[in-house]
Structure formats: C-alpha cells, structure tokens
Short mmCIF file of C-alpha atoms in Angstrom, two decimals:
data_model
loop_
_atom_site.label_atom_id
_atom_site.label_comp_id
_atom_site.label_asym_id
_atom_site.label_seq_id
_atom_site.Cartn_x
_atom_site.Cartn_y
_atom_site.Cartn_z
CA UNK J 998 -0.13 0.23 0.01
CA UNK J 999 2.68 2.20 1.01
CA UNK J 1000 4.30 1.99 -2.98
CA UNK J 1001 0.85 2.70 -4.29
CA UNK J 1002 0.63 5.86 -2.08
CA UNK J 1003 3.93 6.72 -2.92
CA UNK J 1004 2.84 6.05 -6.67
CA UNK J 1005 -0.18 8.39 -6.15
CA UNK J 1006 2.16 10.96 -4.63
CA UNK J 1007 4.49 10.81 -7.37
CA UNK J 1008 1.44 10.81 -9.89
CA UNK J 1009 -0.24 13.60 -8.20
CA UNK J 1010 3.21 15.71 -8.18
CA UNK J 1011 3.97 14.22 -11.71
CA UNK J 1012 0.34 15.55 -12.73
CA UNK J 1013 0.77 18.84 -10.13
CA UNK J 1014 4.44 19.65 -12.34
CA UNK J 1015 2.32 19.11 -15.44
CA UNK J 1016 0.07 21.11 -14.75
CA UNK J 1017 2.13 23.63 -13.17
CA UNK J 1018 4.24 23.00 -16.39
CA UNK J 1019 1.47 24.10 -18.65
CA UNK J 1020 0.31 26.81 -16.61
CA UNK J 1021 3.53 28.60 -16.75
CA UNK J 1022 3.28 27.59 -20.85
CA UNK J 1023 0.14 29.55 -20.88
CA UNK J 1024 1.53 32.31 -18.46
CA UNK J 1025 4.39 32.72 -20.52
CA UNK J 1026 2.46 32.33 -23.93
CA UNK J 1027 0.20 35.37 -22.62
CA UNK J 1028 3.71 37.24 -21.12
CA UNK J 1029 4.93 36.53 -24.95
CA UNK J 1030 1.59 37.93 -26.70
CA UNK J 1031 1.24 41.00 -24.02
CA UNK J 1032 5.62 41.73 -24.56
CA UNK J 1033 4.77 41.51 -28.58
CA UNK J 1034 1.38 43.82 -28.16
CA UNK J 1035 3.88 46.26 -26.24
CA UNK J 1036 6.61 45.53 -28.68
CA UNK J 1037 4.15 46.84 -31.63
CA UNK J 1038 2.64 49.40 -29.52
CA UNK J 1039 6.37 50.85 -28.89
CA UNK J 1040 7.52 50.36 -32.01
CA UNK J 1041 4.39 52.11 -34.12
CA UNK J 1042 5.09 55.24 -31.19
CA UNK J 1043 8.64 55.14 -32.01
CA UNK J 1044 7.62 55.26 -36.00
CA UNK J 1045 5.21 58.22 -35.29
CA UNK J 1046 8.11 59.95 -33.23
CA UNK J 1047 10.71 59.00 -35.85
CA UNK J 1048 8.09 60.03 -38.49
CA UNK J 1049 7.31 63.59 -36.74
CA UNK J 1050 11.35 64.38 -36.07
CA UNK J 1051 11.56 63.64 -39.74
CA UNK J 1052 8.52 65.82 -40.49
CA UNK J 1053 10.05 68.78 -38.08
CA UNK J 1054 13.45 68.67 -39.73
CA UNK J 1055 11.82 68.84 -43.18
CA UNK J 1056 10.17 71.57 -41.98
CA UNK J 1057 13.27 73.36 -41.05
CA UNK J 1058 14.80 72.27 -44.19
CA UNK J 1059 12.10 73.92 -45.94
CA UNK J 1060 11.82 76.97 -43.64
CA UNK J 1061 15.99 77.45 -44.65
CA UNK J 1062 15.34 77.20 -47.86
CA UNK J 1063 12.35 79.27 -48.23
CA UNK J 1064 14.54 82.04 -46.83
CA UNK J 1065 17.47 81.32 -49.23
CA UNK J 1066 14.86 81.50 -52.18
CA UNK J 1067 12.98 84.74 -50.49
CA UNK J 1068 16.53 86.39 -50.29
CA UNK J 1069 17.21 85.25 -54.13
CA UNK J 1070 14.41 86.26 -55.15
CA UNK J 1071 14.76 89.77 -53.65
CA UNK J 1072 17.89 89.84 -55.03
CA UNK J 1073 16.97 88.79 -58.58
CA UNK J 1074 14.14 90.95 -58.46
CA UNK J 1075 16.70 93.92 -57.33
CA UNK J 1076 19.07 92.60 -60.23
CA UNK J 1077 15.96 93.05 -62.63
CA UNK J 1078 14.99 96.17 -61.95
CA UNK J 1079 19.01 97.66 -61.85
CA UNK J 1080 18.67 95.77 -65.43
CA UNK J 1081 15.60 97.15 -66.49
CA UNK J 1082 16.53 100.61 -65.61
CA UNK J 1083 19.96 100.12 -67.40
CA UNK J 1084 18.36 98.62 -70.60
CA UNK J 1085 16.01 101.89 -70.67
CA UNK J 1086 18.82 104.03 -70.32
CA UNK J 1087 20.43 102.42 -73.14
CA UNK J 1088 17.73 101.76 -75.59
CA UNK J 1089 16.52 105.59 -74.81
CA UNK J 1090 19.67 106.92 -75.93
CA UNK J 1091 20.30 104.76 -78.99
CA UNK J 1092 16.77 105.06 -80.36
CA UNK J 1093 17.09 108.70 -79.77
CA UNK J 1094 20.51 108.70 -82.14
CA UNK J 1095 18.86 106.49 -84.06
CA UNK J 1096 15.62 108.71 -84.13
CA UNK J 1097 17.90 111.50 -84.74
CA UNK J 1098 19.81 109.90 -87.68
CA UNK J 1099 16.15 109.17 -89.19
CA UNK J 1100 15.19 112.82 -88.84
CA UNK J 1101 18.19 113.79 -90.68
CA UNK J 1102 18.34 111.19 -93.40
CA UNK J 1103 14.69 111.81 -94.36
CA UNK J 1104 15.22 115.84 -94.22
CA UNK J 1105 18.13 114.79 -96.61
CA UNK J 1106 15.84 112.76 -98.70
CA UNK J 1107 13.26 115.72 -98.72
CA UNK J 1108 15.92 118.32 -99.94
CA UNK J 1109 17.14 115.79 -102.49
CA UNK J 1110 13.33 114.96 -104.05
CA UNK J 1111 12.74 118.97 -103.85
CA UNK J 1112 16.03 119.04 -105.80
CA UNK J 1113 14.77 116.40 -108.61
CA UNK J 1114 11.69 118.23 -108.71
CA UNK J 1115 13.00 121.42 -109.73
CA UNK J 1116 15.63 119.68 -111.66
CA UNK J 1117 12.46 118.18 -113.32
CA UNK J 1118 10.54 121.10 -113.57
CA UNK J 1119 13.58 123.07 -115.13
CA UNK J 1120 14.09 120.36 -117.71
CA UNK J 1121 10.37 119.88 -118.66
CA UNK J 1122 10.56 124.21 -119.26
CA UNK J 1123 13.86 123.93 -121.45
CA UNK J 1124 11.80 120.97 -123.42
CA UNK J 1125 8.92 122.96 -123.68
CA UNK J 1126 10.94 125.71 -125.04
CA UNK J 1127 12.87 123.69 -127.26
CA UNK J 1128 9.42 122.31 -128.83
CA UNK J 1129 8.02 125.45 -128.96
CA UNK J 1130 11.42 126.97 -130.26
CA UNK J 1131 11.37 123.93 -132.75
CA UNK J 1132 7.79 124.74 -133.82
CA UNK J 1133 8.73 128.25 -134.44
CA UNK J 1134 11.65 127.27 -136.52
CA UNK J 1135 9.46 124.47 -138.44
CA UNK J 1136 6.97 127.95 -139.19
CA UNK J 1137 9.78 130.23 -139.73
CA UNK J 1138 10.91 127.31 -142.15
CA UNK J 1139 7.63 126.86 -143.80
CA UNK J 1140 7.69 130.81 -144.11
CA UNK J 1141 10.79 130.72 -145.90
CA UNK J 1142 10.09 127.87 -148.06
CA UNK J 1143 6.93 129.87 -148.84
CA UNK J 1144 8.82 133.11 -149.52
CA UNK J 1145 11.49 131.20 -151.85
CA UNK J 1146 8.63 129.55 -153.98
CA UNK J 1147 6.96 133.17 -153.94
CA UNK J 1148 10.28 135.01 -155.02
CA UNK J 1149 11.60 132.34 -157.45
CA UNK J 1150 7.94 132.23 -159.31
CA UNK J 1151 7.97 136.40 -159.05
CA UNK J 1152 11.62 136.43 -160.45
CA UNK J 1153 10.89 133.93 -163.47
#
C-alpha cells in the first residue's frame, strides 16, 4: 500500500508539475503576447515619433530653403529692376540717336526730292521751250520756203 500511495503521490506530484508547466507555458504565452503587443505599440509609437522628427527636420529645411529662396528672389528682383533701368537708359539713348539719324536722313531725302523736282521742272520747261522753238523754227522754215517759192515764181 505504501508503494501505491507513493506512486499516487508521485503521480499527483507529476500531474501537478505538468499542470504547473502548462500554466507556466500558458502564462509565458500570454506574457509573450502582451510583450509582442507592447513591442508593436512601442514600435508604432517610435515610428510615429521618428516620422514626427523627420517631418520637423523637413519643415526646418524648407523654412531655411524658403528664407534662401526669398533672399534670392529679392536679389533677382533688384537685379531685374537694375537691368530694366539700364536697358531703358541704353535703349532710350540708342533710340534717340537712331531717331535723330532717321530725321536727318529724312530731311536729306526731302531736300534731294525737292532738288530733283526742281530739276525735272527746269528740264520740262526747257523741253517745252525747245518744242516751242522747234515749232517756231519749222513755221519760220515753212514761211521761208513759201517766200522762196514766191520769190522764185516772181523772179521768173
């Protein structure tokens, strides 16, 4: 009987040990699950924090870039205004010179045209004079021929 009771005690101890192992295993499984959830939460939190820090860094870089771009834009605007002023001064001077040259050339051409018209008018007057003179000479020639014939007829 003692043997049986020792076997029973051993069996009970073994079953309690198995039960304790199962409970320990179950608890370690639960702990592992809790730990996994904790790590997952921690990872997501760290991911969000990392994302936040990245966003902050990007925002700071963009602010620096914006400041640089604003300075560059201001500088470019100033340069553009200066170039526009210089362009206006240069073009106005050149255009004024060009316009003066154009006006002088126009006056020169008008004088030449006027001179040519006067010359044409003089030539036209000379031609008319020579045409009249030619007609007068022809009529004088006709009169002389007629007088010559009359004199020849009278003298014969």
